[in-house]
mmCIF file of C-alpha atoms in Angstrom:
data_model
loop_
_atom_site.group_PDB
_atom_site.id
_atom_site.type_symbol
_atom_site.label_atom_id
_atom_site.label_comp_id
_atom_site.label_asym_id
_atom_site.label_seq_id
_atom_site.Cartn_x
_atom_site.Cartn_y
_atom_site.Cartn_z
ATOM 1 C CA UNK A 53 8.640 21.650 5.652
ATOM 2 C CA UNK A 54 7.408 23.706 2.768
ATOM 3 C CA UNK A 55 4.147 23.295 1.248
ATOM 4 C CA UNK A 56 0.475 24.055 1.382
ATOM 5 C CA UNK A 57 -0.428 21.514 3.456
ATOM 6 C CA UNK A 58 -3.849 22.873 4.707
ATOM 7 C CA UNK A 59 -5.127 23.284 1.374
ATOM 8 C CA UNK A 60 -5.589 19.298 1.113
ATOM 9 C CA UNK A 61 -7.509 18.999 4.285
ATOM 10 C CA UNK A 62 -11.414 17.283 3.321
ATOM 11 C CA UNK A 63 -10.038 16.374 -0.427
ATOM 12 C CA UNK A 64 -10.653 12.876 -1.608
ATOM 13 C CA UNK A 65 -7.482 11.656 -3.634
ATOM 14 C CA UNK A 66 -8.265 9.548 -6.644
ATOM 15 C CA UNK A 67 -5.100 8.359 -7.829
ATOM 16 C CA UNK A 68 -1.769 8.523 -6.029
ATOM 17 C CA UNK A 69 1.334 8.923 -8.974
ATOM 18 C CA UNK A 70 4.548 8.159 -7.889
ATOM 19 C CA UNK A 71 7.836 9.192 -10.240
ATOM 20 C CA UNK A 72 11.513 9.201 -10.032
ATOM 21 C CA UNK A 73 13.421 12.034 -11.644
ATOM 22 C CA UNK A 74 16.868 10.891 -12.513
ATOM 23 C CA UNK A 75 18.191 14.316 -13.831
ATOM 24 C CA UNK A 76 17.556 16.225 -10.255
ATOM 25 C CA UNK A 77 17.512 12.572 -8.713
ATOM 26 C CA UNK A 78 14.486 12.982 -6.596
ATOM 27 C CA UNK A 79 11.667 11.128 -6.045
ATOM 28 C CA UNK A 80 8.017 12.598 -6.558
ATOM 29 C CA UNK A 81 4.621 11.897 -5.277
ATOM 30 C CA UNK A 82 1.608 13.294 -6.789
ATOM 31 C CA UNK A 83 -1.577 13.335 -5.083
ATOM 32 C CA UNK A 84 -4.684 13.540 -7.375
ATOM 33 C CA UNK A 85 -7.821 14.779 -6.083
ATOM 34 C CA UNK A 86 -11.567 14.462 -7.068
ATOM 35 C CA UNK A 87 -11.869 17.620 -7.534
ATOM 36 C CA UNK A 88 -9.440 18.066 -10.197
ATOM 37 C CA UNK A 89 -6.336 19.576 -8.164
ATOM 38 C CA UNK A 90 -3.534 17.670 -7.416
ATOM 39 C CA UNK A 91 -0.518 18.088 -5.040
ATOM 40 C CA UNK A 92 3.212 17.379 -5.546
ATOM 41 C CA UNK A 93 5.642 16.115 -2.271
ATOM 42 C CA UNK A 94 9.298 15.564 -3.242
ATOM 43 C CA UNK A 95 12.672 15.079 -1.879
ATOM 44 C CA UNK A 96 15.538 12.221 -1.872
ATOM 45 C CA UNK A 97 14.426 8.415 -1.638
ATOM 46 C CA UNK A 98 10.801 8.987 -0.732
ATOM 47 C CA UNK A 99 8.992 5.762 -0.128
ATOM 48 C CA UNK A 100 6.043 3.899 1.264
ATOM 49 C CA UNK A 101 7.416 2.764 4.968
ATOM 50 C CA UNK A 102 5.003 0.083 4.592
ATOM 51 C CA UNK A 103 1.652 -1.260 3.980
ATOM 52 C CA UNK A 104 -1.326 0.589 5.486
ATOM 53 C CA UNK A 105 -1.813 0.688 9.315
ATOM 54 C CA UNK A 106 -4.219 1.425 11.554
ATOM 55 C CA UNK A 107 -2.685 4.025 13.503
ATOM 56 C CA UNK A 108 -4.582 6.951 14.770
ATOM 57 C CA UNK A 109 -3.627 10.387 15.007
ATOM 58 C CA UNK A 110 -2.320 10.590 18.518
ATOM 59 C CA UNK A 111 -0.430 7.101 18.081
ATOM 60 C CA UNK A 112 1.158 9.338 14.700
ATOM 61 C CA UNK A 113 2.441 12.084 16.517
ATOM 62 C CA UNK A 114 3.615 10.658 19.480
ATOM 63 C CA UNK A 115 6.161 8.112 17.290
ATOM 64 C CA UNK A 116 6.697 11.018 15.045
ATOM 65 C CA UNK A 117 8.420 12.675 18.339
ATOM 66 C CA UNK A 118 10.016 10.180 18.945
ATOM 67 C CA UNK A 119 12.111 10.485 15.683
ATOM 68 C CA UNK A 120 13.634 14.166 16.908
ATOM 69 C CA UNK A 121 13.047 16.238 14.699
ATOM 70 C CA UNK A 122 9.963 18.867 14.500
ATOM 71 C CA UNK A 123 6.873 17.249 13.968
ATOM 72 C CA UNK A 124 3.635 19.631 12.511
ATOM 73 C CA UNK A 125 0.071 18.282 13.008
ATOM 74 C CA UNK A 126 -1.868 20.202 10.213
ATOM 75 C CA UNK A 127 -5.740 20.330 10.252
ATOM 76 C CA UNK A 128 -6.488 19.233 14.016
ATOM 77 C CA UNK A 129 -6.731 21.200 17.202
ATOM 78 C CA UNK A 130 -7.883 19.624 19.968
#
């Protein structure tokens, strides 16, 4: 999975902007942060999975396993 993904570690997002781009077709996700930077996650039918849970981290990864494929826990190290 490409990205920066430890660069939005401690950021507060603002505003979350979601988009649809029906010339690639992909879906887009824009995270806006306090701080005035923002970062962009896109691929095919991205979507809320549902409304917000109270999961914790280790809960996370372990159904994330469960799934398969390779899962990446960015930021923590126990």
């Amino acid at each position: 999975m490409r990205g920066s993904w430890t660069q939005i570690l401690g950021k507060t997002i603002e505003a979350v902007v979601t988009a649809d781009d029906l010339e690639d077709p992909r879906s887009l996700v824009f995270l806006v942060f306090s701080d005035g930077t923002s970062f962009e996650i896109f691929g095919r039918d991205l979507r809320g999975a549902s409304e917000l849970d109270t999961s914790d981290l280790k809960a996370i990864a372990q159904y994330a396993k469960g799934l398969g494929g390779e899962v990446r826990v960015i930021g923590y190290s126990p």
